[in-house]
Short mmCIF file of C-alpha atoms in Angstrom, two decimals:
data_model
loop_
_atom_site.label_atom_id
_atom_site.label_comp_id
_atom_site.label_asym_id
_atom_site.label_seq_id
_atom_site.Cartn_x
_atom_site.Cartn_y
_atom_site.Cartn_z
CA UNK A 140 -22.94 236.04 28.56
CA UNK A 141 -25.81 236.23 26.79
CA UNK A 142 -28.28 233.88 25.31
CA UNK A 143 -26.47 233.28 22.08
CA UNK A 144 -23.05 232.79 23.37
CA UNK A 145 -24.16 230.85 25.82
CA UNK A 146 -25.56 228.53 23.43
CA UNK A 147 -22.32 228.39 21.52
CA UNK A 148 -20.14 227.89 25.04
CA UNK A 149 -22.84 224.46 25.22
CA UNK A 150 -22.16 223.57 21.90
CA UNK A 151 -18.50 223.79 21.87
CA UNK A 152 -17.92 222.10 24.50
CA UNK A 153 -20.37 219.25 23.50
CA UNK A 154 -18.67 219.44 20.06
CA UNK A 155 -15.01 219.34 21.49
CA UNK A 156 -16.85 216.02 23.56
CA UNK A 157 -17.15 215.03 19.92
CA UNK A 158 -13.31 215.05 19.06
CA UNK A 159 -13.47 218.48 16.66
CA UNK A 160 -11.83 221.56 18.48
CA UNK A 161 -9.86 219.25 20.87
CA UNK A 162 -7.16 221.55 20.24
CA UNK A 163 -9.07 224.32 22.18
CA UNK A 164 -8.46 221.87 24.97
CA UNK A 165 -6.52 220.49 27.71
CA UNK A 166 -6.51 216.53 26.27
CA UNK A 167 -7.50 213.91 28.72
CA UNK A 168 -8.78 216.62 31.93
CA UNK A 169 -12.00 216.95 32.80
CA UNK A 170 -13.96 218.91 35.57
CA UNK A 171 -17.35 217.48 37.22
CA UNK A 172 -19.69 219.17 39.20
CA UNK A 173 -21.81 217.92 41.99
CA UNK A 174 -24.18 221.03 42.68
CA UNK A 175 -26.20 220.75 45.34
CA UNK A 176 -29.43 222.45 46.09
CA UNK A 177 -32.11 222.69 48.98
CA UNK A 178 -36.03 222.55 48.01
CA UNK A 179 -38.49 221.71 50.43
CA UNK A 180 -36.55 220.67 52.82
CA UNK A 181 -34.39 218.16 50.80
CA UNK A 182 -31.01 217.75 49.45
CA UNK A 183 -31.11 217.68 46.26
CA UNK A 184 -28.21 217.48 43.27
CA UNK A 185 -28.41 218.76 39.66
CA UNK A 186 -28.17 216.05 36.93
CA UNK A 187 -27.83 216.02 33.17
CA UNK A 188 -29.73 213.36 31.05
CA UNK A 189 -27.64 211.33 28.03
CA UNK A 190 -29.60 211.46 24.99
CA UNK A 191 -28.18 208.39 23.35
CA UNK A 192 -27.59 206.34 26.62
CA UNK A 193 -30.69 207.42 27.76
CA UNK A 194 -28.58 207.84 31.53
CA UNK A 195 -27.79 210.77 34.14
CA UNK A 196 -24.93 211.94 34.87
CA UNK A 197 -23.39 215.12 36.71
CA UNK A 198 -22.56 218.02 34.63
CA UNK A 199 -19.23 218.39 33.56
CA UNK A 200 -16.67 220.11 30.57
CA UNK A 201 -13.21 220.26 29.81
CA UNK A 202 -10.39 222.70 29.99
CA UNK A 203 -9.71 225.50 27.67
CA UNK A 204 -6.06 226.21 27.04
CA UNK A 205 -6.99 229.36 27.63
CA UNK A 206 -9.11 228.98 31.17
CA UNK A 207 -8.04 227.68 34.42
CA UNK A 208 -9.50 224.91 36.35
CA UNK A 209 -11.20 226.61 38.64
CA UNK A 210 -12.58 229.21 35.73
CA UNK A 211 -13.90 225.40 33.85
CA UNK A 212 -15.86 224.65 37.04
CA UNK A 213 -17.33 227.53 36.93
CA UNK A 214 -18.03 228.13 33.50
CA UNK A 215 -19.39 224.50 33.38
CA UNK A 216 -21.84 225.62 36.50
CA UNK A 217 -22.70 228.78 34.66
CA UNK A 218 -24.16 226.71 31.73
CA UNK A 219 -25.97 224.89 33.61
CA UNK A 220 -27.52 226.53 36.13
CA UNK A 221 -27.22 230.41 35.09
CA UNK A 222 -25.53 230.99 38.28
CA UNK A 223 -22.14 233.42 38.80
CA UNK A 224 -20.49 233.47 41.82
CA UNK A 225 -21.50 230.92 44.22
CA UNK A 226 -20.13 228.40 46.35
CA UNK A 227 -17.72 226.10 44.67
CA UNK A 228 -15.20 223.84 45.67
CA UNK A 229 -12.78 221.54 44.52
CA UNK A 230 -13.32 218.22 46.66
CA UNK A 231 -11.20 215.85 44.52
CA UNK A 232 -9.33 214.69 41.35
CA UNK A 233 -10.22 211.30 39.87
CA UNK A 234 -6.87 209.62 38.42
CA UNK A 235 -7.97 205.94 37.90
CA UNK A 236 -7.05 204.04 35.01
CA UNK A 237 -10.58 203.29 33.73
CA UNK A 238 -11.58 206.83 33.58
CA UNK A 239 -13.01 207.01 29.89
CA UNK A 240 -15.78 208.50 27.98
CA UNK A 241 -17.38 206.31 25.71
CA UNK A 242 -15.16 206.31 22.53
CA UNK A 243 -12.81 208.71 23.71
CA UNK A 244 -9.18 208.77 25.86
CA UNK A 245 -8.46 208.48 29.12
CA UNK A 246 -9.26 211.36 31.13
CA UNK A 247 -8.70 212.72 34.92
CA UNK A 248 -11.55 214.69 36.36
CA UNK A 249 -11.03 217.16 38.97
CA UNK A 250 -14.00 217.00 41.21
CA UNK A 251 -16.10 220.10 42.01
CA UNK A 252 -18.82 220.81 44.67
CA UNK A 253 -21.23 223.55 44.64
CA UNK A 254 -24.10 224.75 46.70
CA UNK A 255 -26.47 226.72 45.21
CA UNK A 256 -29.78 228.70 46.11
CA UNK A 257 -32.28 226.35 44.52
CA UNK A 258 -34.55 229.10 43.35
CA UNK A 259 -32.05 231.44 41.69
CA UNK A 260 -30.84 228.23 39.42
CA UNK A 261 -32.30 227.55 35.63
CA UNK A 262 -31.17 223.92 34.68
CA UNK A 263 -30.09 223.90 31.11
CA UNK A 264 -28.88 220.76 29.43
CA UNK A 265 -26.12 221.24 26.12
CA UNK A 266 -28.88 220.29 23.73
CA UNK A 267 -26.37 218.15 22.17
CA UNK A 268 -25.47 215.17 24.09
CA UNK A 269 -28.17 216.10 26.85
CA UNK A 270 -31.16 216.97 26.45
CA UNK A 271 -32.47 217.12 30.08
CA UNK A 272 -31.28 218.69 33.31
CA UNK A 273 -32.96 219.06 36.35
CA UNK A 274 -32.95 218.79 39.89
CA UNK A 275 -33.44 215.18 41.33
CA UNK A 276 -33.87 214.20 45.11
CA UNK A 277 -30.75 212.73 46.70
CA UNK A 278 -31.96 209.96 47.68
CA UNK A 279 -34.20 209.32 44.94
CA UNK A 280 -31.39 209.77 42.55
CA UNK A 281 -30.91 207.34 39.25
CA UNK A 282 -27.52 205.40 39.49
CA UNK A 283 -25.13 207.30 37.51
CA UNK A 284 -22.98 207.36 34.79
CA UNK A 285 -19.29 206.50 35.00
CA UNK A 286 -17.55 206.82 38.25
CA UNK A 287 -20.14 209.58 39.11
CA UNK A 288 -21.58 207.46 42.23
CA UNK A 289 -18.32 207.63 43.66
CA UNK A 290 -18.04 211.25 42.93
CA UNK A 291 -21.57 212.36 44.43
CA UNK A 292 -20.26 209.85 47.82
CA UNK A 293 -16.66 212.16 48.16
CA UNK A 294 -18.85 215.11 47.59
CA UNK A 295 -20.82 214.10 50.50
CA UNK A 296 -18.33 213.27 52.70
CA UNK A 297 -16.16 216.27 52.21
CA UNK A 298 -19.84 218.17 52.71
CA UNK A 299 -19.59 216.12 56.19
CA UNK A 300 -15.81 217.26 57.08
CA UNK A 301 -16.64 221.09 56.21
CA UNK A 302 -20.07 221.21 58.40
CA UNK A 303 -18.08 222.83 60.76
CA UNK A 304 -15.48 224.58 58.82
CA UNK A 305 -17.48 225.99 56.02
CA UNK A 306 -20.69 227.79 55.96
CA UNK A 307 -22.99 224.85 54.48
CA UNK A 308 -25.89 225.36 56.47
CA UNK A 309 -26.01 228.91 55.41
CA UNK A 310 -25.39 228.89 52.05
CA UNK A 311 -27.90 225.87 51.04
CA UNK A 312 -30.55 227.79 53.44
CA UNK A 313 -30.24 231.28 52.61
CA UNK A 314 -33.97 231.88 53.77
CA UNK A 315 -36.40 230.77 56.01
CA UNK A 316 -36.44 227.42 57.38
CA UNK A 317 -38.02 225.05 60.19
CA UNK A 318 -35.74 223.19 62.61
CA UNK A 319 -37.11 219.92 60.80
CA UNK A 320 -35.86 220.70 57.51
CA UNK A 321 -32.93 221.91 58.89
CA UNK A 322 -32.18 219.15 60.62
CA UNK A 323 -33.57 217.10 57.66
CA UNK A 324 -30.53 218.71 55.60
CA UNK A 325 -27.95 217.86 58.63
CA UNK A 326 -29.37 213.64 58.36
CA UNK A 327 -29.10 213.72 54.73
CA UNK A 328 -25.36 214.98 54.80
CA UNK A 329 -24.53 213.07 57.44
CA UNK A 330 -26.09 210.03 56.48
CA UNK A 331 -27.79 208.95 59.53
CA UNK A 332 -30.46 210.11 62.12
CA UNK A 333 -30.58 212.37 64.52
CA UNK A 334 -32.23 212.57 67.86
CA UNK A 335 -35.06 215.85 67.51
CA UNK A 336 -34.71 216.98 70.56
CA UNK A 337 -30.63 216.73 71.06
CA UNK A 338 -31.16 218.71 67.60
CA UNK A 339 -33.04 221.29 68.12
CA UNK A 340 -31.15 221.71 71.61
CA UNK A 341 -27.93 222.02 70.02
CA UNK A 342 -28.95 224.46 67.09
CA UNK A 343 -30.79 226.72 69.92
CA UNK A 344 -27.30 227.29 71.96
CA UNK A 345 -24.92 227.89 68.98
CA UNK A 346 -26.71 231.34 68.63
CA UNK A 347 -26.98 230.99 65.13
CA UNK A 348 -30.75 231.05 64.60
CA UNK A 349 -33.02 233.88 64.42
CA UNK A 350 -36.77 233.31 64.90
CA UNK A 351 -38.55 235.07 61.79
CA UNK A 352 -41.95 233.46 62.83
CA UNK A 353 -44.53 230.80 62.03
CA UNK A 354 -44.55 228.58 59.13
CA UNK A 355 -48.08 228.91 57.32
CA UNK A 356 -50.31 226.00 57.46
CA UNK A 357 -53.81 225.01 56.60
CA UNK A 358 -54.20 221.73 58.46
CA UNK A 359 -51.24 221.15 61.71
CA UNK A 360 -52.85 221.95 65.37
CA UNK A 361 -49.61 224.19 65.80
CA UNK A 362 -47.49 225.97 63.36
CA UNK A 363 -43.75 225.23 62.91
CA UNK A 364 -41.65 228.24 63.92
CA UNK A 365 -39.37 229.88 60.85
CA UNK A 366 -35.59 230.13 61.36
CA UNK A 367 -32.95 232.29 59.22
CA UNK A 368 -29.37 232.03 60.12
CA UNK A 369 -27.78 234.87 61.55
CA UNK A 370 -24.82 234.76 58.90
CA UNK A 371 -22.50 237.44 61.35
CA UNK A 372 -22.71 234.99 64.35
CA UNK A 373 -22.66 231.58 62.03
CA UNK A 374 -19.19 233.17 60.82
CA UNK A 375 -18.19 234.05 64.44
CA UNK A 376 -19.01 230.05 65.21
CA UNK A 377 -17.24 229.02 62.28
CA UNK A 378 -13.77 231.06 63.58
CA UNK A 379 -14.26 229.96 66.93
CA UNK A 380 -14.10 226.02 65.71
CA UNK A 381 -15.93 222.95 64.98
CA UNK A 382 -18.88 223.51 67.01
CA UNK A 383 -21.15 223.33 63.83
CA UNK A 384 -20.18 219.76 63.40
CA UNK A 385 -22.54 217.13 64.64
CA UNK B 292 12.31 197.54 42.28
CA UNK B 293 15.92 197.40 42.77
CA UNK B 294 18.77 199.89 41.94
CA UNK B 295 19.25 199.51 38.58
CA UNK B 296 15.21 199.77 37.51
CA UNK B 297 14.94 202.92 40.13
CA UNK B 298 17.88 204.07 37.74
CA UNK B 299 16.12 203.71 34.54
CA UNK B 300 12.54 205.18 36.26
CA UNK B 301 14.15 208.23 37.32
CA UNK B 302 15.57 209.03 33.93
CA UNK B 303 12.75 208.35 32.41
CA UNK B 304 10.65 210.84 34.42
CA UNK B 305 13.49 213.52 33.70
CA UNK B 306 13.96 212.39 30.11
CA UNK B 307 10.20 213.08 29.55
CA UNK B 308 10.47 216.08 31.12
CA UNK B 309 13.02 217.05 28.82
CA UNK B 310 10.99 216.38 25.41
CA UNK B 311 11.21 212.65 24.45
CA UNK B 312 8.89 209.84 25.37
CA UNK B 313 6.51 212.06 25.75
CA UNK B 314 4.07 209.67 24.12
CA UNK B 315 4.38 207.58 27.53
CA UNK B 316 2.69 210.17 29.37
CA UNK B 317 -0.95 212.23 29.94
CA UNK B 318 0.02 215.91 28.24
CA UNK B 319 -0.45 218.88 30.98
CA UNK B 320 -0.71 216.67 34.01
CA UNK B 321 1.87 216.36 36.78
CA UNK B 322 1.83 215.49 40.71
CA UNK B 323 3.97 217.11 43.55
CA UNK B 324 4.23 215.62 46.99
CA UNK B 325 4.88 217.31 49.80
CA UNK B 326 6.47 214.72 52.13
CA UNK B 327 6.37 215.17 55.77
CA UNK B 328 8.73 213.97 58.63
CA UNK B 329 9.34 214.14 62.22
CA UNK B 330 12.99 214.49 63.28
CA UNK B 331 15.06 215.62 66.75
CA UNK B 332 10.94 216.84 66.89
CA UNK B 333 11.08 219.19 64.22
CA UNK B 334 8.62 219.21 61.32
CA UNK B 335 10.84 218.27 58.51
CA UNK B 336 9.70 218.42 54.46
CA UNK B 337 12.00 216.62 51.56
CA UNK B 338 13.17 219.15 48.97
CA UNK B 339 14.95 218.41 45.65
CA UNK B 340 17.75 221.21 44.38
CA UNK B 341 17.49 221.11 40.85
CA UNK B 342 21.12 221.62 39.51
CA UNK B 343 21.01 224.43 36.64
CA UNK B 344 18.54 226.82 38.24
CA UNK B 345 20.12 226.79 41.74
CA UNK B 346 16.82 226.38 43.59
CA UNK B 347 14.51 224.03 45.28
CA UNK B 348 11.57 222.14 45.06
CA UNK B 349 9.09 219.42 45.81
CA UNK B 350 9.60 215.94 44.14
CA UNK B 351 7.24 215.44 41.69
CA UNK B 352 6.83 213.50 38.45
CA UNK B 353 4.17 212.61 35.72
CA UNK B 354 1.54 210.52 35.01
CA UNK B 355 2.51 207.61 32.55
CA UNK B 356 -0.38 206.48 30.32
CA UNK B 357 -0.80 202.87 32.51
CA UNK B 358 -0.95 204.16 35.92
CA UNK B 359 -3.58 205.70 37.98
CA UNK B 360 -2.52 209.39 39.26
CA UNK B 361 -2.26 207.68 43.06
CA UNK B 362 0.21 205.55 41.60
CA UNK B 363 2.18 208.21 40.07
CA UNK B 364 2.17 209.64 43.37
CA UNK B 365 3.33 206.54 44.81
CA UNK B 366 6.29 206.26 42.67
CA UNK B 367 7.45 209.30 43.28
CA UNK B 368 7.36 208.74 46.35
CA UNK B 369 9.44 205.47 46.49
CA UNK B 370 12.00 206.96 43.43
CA UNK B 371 12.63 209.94 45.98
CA UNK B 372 12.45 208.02 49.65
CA UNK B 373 12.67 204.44 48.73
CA UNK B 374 9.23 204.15 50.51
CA UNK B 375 6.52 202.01 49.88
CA UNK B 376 2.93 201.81 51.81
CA UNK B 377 3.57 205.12 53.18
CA UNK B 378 0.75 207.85 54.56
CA UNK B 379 -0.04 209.33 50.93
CA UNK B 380 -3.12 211.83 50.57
CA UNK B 381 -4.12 213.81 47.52
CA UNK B 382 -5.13 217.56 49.01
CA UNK B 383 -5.67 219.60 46.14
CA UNK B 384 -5.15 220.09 42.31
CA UNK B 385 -2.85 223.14 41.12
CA UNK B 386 -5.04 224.50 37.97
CA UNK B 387 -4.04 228.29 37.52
CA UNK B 388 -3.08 229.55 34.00
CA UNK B 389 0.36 230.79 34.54
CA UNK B 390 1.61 227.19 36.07
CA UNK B 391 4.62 225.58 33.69
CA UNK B 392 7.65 224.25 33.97
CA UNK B 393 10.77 226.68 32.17
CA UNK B 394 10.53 225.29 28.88
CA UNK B 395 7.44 223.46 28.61
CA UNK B 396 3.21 223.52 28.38
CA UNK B 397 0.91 224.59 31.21
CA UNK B 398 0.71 221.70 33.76
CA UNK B 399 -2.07 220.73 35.89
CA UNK B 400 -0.55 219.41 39.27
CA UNK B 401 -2.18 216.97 41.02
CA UNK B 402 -0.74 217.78 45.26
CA UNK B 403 -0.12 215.08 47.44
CA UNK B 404 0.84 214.96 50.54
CA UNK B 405 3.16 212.00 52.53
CA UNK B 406 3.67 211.39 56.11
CA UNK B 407 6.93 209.62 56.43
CA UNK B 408 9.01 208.09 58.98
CA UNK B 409 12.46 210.11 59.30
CA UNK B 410 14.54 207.46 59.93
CA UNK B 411 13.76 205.15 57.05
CA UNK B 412 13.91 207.59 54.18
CA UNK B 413 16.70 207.53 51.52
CA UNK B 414 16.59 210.45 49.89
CA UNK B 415 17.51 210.28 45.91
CA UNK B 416 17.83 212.71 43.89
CA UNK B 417 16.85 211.84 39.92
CA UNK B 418 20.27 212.50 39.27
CA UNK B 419 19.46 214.81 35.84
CA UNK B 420 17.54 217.37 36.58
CA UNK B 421 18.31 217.38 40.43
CA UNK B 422 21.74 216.86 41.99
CA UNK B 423 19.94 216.93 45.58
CA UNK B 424 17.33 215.39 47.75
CA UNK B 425 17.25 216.30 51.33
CA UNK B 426 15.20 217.07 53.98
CA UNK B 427 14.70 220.53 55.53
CA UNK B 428 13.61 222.00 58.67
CA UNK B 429 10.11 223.11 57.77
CA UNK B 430 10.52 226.79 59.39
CA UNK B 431 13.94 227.23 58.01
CA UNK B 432 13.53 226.00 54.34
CA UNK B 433 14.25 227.65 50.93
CA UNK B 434 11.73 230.07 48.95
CA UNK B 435 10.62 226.88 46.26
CA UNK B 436 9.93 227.50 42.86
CA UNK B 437 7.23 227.53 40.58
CA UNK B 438 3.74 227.66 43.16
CA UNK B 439 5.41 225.27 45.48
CA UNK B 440 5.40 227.60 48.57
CA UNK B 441 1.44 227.87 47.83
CA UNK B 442 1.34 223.68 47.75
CA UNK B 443 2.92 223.52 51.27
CA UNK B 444 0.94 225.82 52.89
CA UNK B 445 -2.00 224.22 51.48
CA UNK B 446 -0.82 220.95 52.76
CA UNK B 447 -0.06 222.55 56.01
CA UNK B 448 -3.76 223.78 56.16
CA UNK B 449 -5.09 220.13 55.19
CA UNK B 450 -3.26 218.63 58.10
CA UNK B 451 -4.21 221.25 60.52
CA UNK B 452 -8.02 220.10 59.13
CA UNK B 453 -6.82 216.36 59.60
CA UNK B 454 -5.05 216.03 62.81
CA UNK B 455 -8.63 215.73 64.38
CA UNK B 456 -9.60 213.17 61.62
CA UNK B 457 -6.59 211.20 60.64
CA UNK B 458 -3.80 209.63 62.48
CA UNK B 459 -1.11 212.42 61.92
CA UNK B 460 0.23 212.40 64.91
CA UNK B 461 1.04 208.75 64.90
CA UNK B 462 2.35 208.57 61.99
CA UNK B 463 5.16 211.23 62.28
CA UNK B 464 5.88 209.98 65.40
CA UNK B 465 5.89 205.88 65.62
CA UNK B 466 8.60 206.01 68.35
CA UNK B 467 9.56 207.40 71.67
CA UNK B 468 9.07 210.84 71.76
CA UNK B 469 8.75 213.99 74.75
CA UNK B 470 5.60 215.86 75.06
CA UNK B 471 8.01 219.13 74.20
CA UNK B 472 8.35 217.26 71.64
CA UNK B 473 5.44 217.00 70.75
CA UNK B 474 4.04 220.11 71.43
CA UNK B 475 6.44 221.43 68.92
CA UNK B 476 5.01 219.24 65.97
CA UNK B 477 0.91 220.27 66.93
CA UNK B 478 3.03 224.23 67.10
CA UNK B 479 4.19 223.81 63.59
CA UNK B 480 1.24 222.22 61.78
CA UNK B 481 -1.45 225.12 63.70
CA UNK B 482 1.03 227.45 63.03
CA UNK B 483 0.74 228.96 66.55
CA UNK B 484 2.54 228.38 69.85
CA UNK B 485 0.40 226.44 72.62
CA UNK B 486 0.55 226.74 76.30
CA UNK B 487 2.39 223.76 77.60
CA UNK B 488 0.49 223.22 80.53
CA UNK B 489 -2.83 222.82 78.66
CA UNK B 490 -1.09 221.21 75.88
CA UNK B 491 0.24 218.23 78.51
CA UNK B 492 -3.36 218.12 80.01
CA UNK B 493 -5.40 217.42 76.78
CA UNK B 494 -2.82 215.08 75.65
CA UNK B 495 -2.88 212.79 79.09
CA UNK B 496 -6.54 213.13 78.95
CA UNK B 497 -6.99 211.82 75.76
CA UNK B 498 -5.67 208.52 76.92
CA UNK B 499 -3.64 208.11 73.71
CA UNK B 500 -0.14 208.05 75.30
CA UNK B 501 1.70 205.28 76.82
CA UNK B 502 4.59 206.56 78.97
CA UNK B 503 7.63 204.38 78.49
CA UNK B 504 10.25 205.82 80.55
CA UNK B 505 12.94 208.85 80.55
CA UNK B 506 14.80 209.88 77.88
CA UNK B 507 18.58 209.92 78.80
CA UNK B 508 20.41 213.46 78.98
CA UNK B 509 23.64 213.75 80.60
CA UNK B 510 23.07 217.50 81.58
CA UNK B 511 19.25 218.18 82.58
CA UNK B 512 18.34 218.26 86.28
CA UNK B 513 15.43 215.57 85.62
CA UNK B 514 14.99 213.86 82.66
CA UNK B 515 11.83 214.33 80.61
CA UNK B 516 9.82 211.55 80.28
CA UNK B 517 9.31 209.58 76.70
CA UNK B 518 6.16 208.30 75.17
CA UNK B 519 4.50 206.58 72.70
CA UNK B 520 1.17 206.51 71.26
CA UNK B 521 -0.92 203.53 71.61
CA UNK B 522 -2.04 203.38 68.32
CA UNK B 523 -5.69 201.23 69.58
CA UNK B 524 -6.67 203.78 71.69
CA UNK B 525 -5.20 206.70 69.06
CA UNK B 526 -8.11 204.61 66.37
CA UNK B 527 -10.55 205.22 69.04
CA UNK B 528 -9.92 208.44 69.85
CA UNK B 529 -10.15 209.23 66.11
CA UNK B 530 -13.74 207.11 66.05
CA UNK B 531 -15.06 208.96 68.72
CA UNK B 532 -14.56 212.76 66.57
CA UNK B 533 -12.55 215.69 67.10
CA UNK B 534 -11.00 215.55 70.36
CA UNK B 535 -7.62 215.40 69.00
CA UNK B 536 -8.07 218.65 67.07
CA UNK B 537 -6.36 221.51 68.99
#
């Protein structure tokens, strides 16, 4: 998609938003994305600012007639971030009563979460309703808009459940890493502290880690070594069971 | 809700599905539940035979405009079991293209998935569009229709992800039961045959069984003996992580 027709995807879908084209649409279904992202260690998760509410939310769209659910998340991740083909998962539908867009129906969102390679993304708001998105700290995040607090805590937990199952780690650290950002990554999806030396101790005998070297530094009396996971034997501990899970 | 409203709900859903009152409902959107229970030890799922096409399927319904999508799964649940405050779990939402009913728009289905006790179910057919409601043995049921062999097998996979995580176990089995017994059940949800030595070892070990004497045969050498699970300990377990994954 190029440039232009990616401009018209945002609009359309803003403009649909709007109530014109909602017969291009699915009425009342929704899709919402929580991406997720790794910089510097942290967890972070892509917002979009409202221009009129002046409020974040997470990015979302609705269905095409002609699209399936699965193709909205993604298209809805392509707008936003540039990015084809990357981790994405349903995590939940939201079905509650008071689901509602200002001045519009009723709607059901089915719940997306993606992980992404922070550097490969290009936030890009719709220009329409939004006119900012970027990456914010997880922790450090506004409170959101709608039920999207609730969203961003399923996300999280099913992010907890699939430590084990799926390869999170991995695909949120495609490159090089220290054992205290990794570990960083494991506290934030967890939600709670771990014990450094347990950590590193446990990381060390899954036989997931390569050592790539040292991290470079100006001013620390030792340099951090560099990890990369070794993505044939973190899928051989993924098929052998839960051992990733903490 | 008593006999004569359960009456009047299940032609209602039917009736909608058939064209009229449509207004009552969200367009596109439906819910299926796969409904799971134990009997004789056998992993047993509740089918509906719907009367012109000569097949089966999963009960499902739609979502009227003043209910949540949980509580369209709930009543479908109850109009089909005569259940209330049942195990009920959303797994996963069915967005391809090429899903509709014979007749009628795409659908979006929103899959649930119940965990029901055998004995107390009354299955009910809606009496229009079904003439059946009855429970089969899971190994030995009926090719569905529409995606509804896809929904099971996804709800399959979610409880083998769960039975580490949720109380599965206990709640197919709130009686007396063998360890063949249950053995079988863990067989059928992972989908793999267990060694029964091992499989008797992890169970006692876990320290979620209460033996409560023999079950009565008239023609076995020794009678096996019967358990139960002590559902404080069985919480515990659960607390504690993963040990009751297999």
């Amino acid at each position: 998609m190029d440039s232009r027709d990616l401009r018209i995807d945002q609009a359309r879908t803003s403009i649909e938003f709007l109530g014109s084209d909602a017969h291009e649409y699915l009425p009342h279904l929704a899709v919402d994305c929580v991406v997720f992202g790794v910089h510097e260690g942290d967890l972070r998760i892509l917002l979009t600012h409202w221009t009129k509410r002046d409020r974040w939310s997470l990015p979302g769209g609705f269905v095409r007639n002609d699209e399936s659910v699965d193709e909205t998340a993604s298209r809805v991740l392509r707008m936003r971030t540039g990015l084809d083909d990357v981790f994405l998962e349903q995590f939940h539908t939201f079905g509650s009563l008071d689901r509602g867009h200002p001045g519009a129906d009723r709607f059901v969102s089915v719940g997306y979460y993606a992980l992404v390679d922070f550097s490969m993304a290009t936030p890009t708001p719709d220009g329409i309703l939004t006119d900012e998105c970027r990456w914010w700290n997880l922790c450090g995040r506004p409170d959101l808009l709608f039920d999207h607090d609730e969203m961003v805590a399923r996300a999280l937990g099913t992010l907890r459940l699939q430590l084990g199952t799926r390869p999170i780690g991995l695909t949120l650290f495609p490159d090089d890493f220290t054992l205290p950002e990794l570990q960083r990554l494991y506290e934030t999806v967890l939600g709670r502290s771990l014990d450094r030396r347990n950590f590193q101790k446990k990381m060390r005998e899954l036989g997931i880690l390569t050592r790539v070297g040292e991290k470079s530094t100006e001013n620390s009396r030792r340099a951090p070594y560099l990890y990369r996971f070794d993505a044939e034997k973190y899928a051989e501990a993924l098929e052998r069971g839960d051992s990733l899970a903490y």
